mmCIF file of C-alpha atoms in Angstrom:
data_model
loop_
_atom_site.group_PDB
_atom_site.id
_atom_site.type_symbol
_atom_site.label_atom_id
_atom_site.label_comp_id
_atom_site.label_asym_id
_atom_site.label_seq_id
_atom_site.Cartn_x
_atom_site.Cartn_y
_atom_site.Cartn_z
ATOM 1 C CA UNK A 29 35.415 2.215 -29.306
ATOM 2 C CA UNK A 30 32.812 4.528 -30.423
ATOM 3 C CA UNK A 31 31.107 5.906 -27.586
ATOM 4 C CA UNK A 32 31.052 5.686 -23.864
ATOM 5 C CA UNK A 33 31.620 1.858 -22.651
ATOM 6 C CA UNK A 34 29.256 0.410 -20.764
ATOM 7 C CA UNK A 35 29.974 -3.276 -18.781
ATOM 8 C CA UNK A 36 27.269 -4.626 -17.173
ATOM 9 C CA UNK A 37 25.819 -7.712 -16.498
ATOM 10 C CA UNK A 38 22.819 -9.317 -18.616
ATOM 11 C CA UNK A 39 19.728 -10.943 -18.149
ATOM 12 C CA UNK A 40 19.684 -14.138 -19.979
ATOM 13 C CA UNK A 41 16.072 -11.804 -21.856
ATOM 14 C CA UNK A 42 19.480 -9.512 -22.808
ATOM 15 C CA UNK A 43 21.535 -12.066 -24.057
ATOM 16 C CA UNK A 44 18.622 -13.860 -25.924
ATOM 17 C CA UNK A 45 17.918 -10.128 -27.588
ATOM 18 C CA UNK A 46 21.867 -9.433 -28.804
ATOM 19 C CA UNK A 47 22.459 -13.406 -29.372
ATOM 20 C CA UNK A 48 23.326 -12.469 -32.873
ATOM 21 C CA UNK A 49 26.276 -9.697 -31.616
ATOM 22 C CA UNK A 50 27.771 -12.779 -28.844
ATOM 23 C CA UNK A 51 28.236 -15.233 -31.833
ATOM 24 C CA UNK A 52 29.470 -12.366 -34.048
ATOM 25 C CA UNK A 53 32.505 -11.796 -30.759
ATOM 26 C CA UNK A 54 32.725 -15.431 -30.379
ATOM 27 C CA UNK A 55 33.462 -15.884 -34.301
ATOM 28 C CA UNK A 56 35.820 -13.270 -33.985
ATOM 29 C CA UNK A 57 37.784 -14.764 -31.037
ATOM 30 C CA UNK A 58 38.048 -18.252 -32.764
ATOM 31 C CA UNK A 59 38.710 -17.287 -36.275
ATOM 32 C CA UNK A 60 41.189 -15.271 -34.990
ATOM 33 C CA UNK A 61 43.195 -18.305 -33.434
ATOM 34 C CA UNK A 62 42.355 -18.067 -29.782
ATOM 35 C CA UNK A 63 42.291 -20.735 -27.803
ATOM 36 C CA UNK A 64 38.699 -20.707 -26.163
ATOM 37 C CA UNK A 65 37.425 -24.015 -26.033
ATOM 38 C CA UNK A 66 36.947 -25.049 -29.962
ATOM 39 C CA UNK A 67 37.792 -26.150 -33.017
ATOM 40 C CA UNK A 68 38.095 -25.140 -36.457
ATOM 41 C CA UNK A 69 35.901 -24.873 -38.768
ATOM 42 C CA UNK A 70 33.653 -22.951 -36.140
ATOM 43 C CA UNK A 71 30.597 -21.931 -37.473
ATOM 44 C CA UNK A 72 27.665 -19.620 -36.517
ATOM 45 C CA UNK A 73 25.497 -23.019 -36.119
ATOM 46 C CA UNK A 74 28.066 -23.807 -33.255
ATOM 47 C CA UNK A 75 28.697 -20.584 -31.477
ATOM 48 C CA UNK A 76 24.802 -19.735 -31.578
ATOM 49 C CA UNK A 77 24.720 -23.540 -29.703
ATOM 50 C CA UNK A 78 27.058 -22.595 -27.045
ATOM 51 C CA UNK A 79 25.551 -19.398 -26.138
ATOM 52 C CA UNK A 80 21.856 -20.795 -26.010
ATOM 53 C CA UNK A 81 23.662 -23.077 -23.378
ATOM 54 C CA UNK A 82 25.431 -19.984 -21.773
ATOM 55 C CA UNK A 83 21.501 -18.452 -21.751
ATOM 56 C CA UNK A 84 19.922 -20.961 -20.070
ATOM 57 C CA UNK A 85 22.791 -21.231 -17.141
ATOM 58 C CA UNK A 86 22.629 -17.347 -16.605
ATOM 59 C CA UNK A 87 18.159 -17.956 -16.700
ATOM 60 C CA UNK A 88 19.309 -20.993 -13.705
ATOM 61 C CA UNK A 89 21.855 -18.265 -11.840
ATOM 62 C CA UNK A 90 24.672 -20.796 -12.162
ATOM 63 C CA UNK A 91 26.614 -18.022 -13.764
ATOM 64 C CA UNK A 92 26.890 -14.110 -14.594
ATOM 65 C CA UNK A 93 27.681 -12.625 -17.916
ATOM 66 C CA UNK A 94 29.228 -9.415 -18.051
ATOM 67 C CA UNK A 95 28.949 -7.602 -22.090
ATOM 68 C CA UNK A 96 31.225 -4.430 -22.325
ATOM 69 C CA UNK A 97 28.527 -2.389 -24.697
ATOM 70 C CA UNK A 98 30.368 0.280 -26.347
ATOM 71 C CA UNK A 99 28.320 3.382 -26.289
ATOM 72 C CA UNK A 100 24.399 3.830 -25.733
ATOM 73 C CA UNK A 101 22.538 0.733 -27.772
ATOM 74 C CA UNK A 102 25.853 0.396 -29.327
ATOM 75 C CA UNK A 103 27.315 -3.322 -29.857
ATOM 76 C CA UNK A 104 28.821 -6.039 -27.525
ATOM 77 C CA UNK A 105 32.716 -5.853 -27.656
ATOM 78 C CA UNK A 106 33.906 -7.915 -24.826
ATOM 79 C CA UNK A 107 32.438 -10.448 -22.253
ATOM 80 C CA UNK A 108 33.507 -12.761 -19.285
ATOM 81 C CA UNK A 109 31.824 -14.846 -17.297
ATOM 82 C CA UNK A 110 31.777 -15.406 -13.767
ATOM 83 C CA UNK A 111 30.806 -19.612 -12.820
ATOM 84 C CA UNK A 112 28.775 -19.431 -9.703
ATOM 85 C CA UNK A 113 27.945 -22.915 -9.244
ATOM 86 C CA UNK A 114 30.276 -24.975 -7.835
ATOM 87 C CA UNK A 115 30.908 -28.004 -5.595
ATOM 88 C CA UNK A 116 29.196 -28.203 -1.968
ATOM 89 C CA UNK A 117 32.492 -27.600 -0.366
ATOM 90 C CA UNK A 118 33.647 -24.721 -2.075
ATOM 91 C CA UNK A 119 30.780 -22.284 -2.014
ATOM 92 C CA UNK A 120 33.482 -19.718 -1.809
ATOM 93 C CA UNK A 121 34.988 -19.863 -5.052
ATOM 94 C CA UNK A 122 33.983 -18.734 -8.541
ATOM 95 C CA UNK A 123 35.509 -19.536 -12.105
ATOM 96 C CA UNK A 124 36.335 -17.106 -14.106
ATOM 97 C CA UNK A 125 35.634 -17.935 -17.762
ATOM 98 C CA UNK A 126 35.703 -16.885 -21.773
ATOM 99 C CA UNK A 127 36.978 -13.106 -21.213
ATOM 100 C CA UNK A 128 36.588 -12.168 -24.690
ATOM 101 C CA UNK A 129 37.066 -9.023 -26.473
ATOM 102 C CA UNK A 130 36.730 -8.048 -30.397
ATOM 103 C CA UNK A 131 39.915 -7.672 -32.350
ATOM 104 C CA UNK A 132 38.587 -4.255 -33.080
ATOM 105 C CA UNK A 133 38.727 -3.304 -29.632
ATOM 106 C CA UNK A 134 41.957 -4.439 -28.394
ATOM 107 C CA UNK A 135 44.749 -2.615 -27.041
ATOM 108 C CA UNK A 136 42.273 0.373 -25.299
ATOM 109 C CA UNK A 137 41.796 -1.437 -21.514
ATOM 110 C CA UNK A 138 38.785 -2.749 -22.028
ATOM 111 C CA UNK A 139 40.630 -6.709 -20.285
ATOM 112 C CA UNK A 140 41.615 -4.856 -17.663
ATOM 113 C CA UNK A 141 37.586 -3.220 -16.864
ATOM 114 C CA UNK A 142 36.585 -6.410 -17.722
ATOM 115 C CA UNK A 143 38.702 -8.477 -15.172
ATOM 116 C CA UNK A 144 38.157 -5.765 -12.782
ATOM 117 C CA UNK A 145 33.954 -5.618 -12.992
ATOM 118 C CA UNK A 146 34.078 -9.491 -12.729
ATOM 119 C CA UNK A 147 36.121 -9.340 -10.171
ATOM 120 C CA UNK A 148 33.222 -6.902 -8.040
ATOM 121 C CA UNK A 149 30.609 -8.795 -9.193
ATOM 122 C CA UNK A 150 32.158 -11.856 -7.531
ATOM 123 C CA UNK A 151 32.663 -9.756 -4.698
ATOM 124 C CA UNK A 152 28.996 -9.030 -4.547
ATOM 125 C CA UNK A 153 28.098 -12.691 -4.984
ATOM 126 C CA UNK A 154 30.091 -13.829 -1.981
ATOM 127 C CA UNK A 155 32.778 -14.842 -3.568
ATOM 128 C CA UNK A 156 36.150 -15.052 -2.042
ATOM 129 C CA UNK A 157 38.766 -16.878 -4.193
ATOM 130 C CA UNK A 158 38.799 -16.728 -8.296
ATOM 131 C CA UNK A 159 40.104 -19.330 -10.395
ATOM 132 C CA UNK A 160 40.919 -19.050 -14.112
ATOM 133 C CA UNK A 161 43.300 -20.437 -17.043
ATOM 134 C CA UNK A 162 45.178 -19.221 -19.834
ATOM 135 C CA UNK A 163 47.131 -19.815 -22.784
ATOM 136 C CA UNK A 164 51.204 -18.561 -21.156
ATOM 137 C CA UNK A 165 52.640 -15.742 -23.444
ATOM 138 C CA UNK A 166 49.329 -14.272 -24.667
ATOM 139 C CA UNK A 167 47.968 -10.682 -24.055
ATOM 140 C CA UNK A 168 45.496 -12.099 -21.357
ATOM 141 C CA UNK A 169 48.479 -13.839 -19.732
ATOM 142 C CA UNK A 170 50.189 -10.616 -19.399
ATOM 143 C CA UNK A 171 47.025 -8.716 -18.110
ATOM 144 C CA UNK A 172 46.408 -11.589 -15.174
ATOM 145 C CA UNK A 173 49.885 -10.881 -14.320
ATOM 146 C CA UNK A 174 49.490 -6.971 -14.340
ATOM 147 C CA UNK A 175 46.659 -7.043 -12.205
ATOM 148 C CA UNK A 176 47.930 -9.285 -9.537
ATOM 149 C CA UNK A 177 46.932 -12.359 -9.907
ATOM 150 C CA UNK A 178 49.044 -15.347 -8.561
ATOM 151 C CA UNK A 179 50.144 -17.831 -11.567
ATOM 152 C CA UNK A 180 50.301 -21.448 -10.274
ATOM 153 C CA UNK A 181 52.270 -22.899 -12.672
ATOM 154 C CA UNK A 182 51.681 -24.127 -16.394
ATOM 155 C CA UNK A 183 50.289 -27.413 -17.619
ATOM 156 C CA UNK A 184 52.048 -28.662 -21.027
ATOM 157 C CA UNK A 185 49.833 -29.374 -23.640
ATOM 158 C CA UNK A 186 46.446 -28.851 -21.577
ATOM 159 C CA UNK A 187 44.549 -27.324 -25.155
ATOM 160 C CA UNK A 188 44.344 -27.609 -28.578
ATOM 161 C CA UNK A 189 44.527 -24.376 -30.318
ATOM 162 C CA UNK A 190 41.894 -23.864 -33.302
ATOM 163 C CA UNK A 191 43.570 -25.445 -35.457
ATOM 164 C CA UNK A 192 44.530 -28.662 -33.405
ATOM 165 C CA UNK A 193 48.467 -27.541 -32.663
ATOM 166 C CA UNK A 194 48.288 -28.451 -28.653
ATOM 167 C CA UNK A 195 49.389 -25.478 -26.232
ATOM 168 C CA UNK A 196 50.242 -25.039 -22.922
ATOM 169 C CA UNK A 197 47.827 -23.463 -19.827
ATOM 170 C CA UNK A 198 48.885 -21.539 -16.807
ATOM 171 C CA UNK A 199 46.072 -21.381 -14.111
ATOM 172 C CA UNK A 200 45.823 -18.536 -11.729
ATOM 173 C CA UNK A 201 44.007 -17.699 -8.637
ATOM 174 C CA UNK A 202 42.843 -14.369 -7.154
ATOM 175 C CA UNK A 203 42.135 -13.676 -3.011
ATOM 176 C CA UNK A 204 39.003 -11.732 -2.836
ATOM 177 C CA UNK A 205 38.710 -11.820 0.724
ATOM 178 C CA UNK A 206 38.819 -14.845 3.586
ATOM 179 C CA UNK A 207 37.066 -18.091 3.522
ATOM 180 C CA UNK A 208 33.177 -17.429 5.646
#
């Protein structure tokens, strides 16, 4: 990372302006053989369709998008989303969702501020308990486990992969605070 890293959350004006910069990190993820809810071939067309989708839902407040911007201006190298809207009984909880970060900016922390400024901004929202999934033996599997989290257990087979091969899914849960 270039410059000082910034991780903040957008406005769904924001994400409409650097639209191009989220497909180019969601490209990245994909072709690179994570296992973030598609298929290959992925193509621009596709990921451009998902985050319009992503747009609108942040516009409706049904979710937050944090973007780690590396330096001043500079470009979008991670994100994760926090899922706000959920069923009338469990106003309490929140999903988190799609942590991503660039190949080129592995290996320097930047999961760990991620999971850590979604985890305050669900804190700020009210939320209490976190939710989230994950492919068992990958780097993000390790960091959930680093940073406390409580693994439940893994489903076999929950996912396809990218390229179709099916793989396994471990969910985990986070305490924020007690049920209001």
């Amino acid at each position: 990372m270039s410059g000082a890293l910034v991780i903040r959350a957008l406005t769904a004006q924001e994400l409409t302006a650097r639209l191009d910069e989220f497909c180019d990190l969601l490209l990245d993820i994909v072709n690179g053989g994570a296992s973030v809810g598609f298929m290959a071939p992925f193509s621009r067309d596709r990921a451009r369709s998902f985050w319009q989708g992503i747009i609108a839902s942040v516009e409706r407040g049904e979710r937050i998008l944090l973007a780690a911007i590396d330096g001043e201006g500079g470009r979008v190298t991670g994100s994760v989303q926090l899922v706000l809207a959920q069923p009338d009984n469990q106003p309490h909880r929140g999903d988190v969702s799609k942590m991503l970060v660039h190949s080129s900016a592995r290996r320097q922390g930047l999961g760990a501020a991620l999971l850590d400024a979604v985890e305050a901004a669900a804190r700020e929202a009210g939320k209490t308990l976190l939710v989230l999934d994950t492919v068992p033996g990958t780097p993000a599997d390790r960091l959930y486990h680093r940073a406390g989290w409580t693994a439940l257990g893994v489903i076999p087979g929950y996912a396809l992969m990218p390229d179709g091969a099916a793989c396994d899914t471990r969910m985990f849960w986070r305490q924020l605070g007690p049920v209001s």
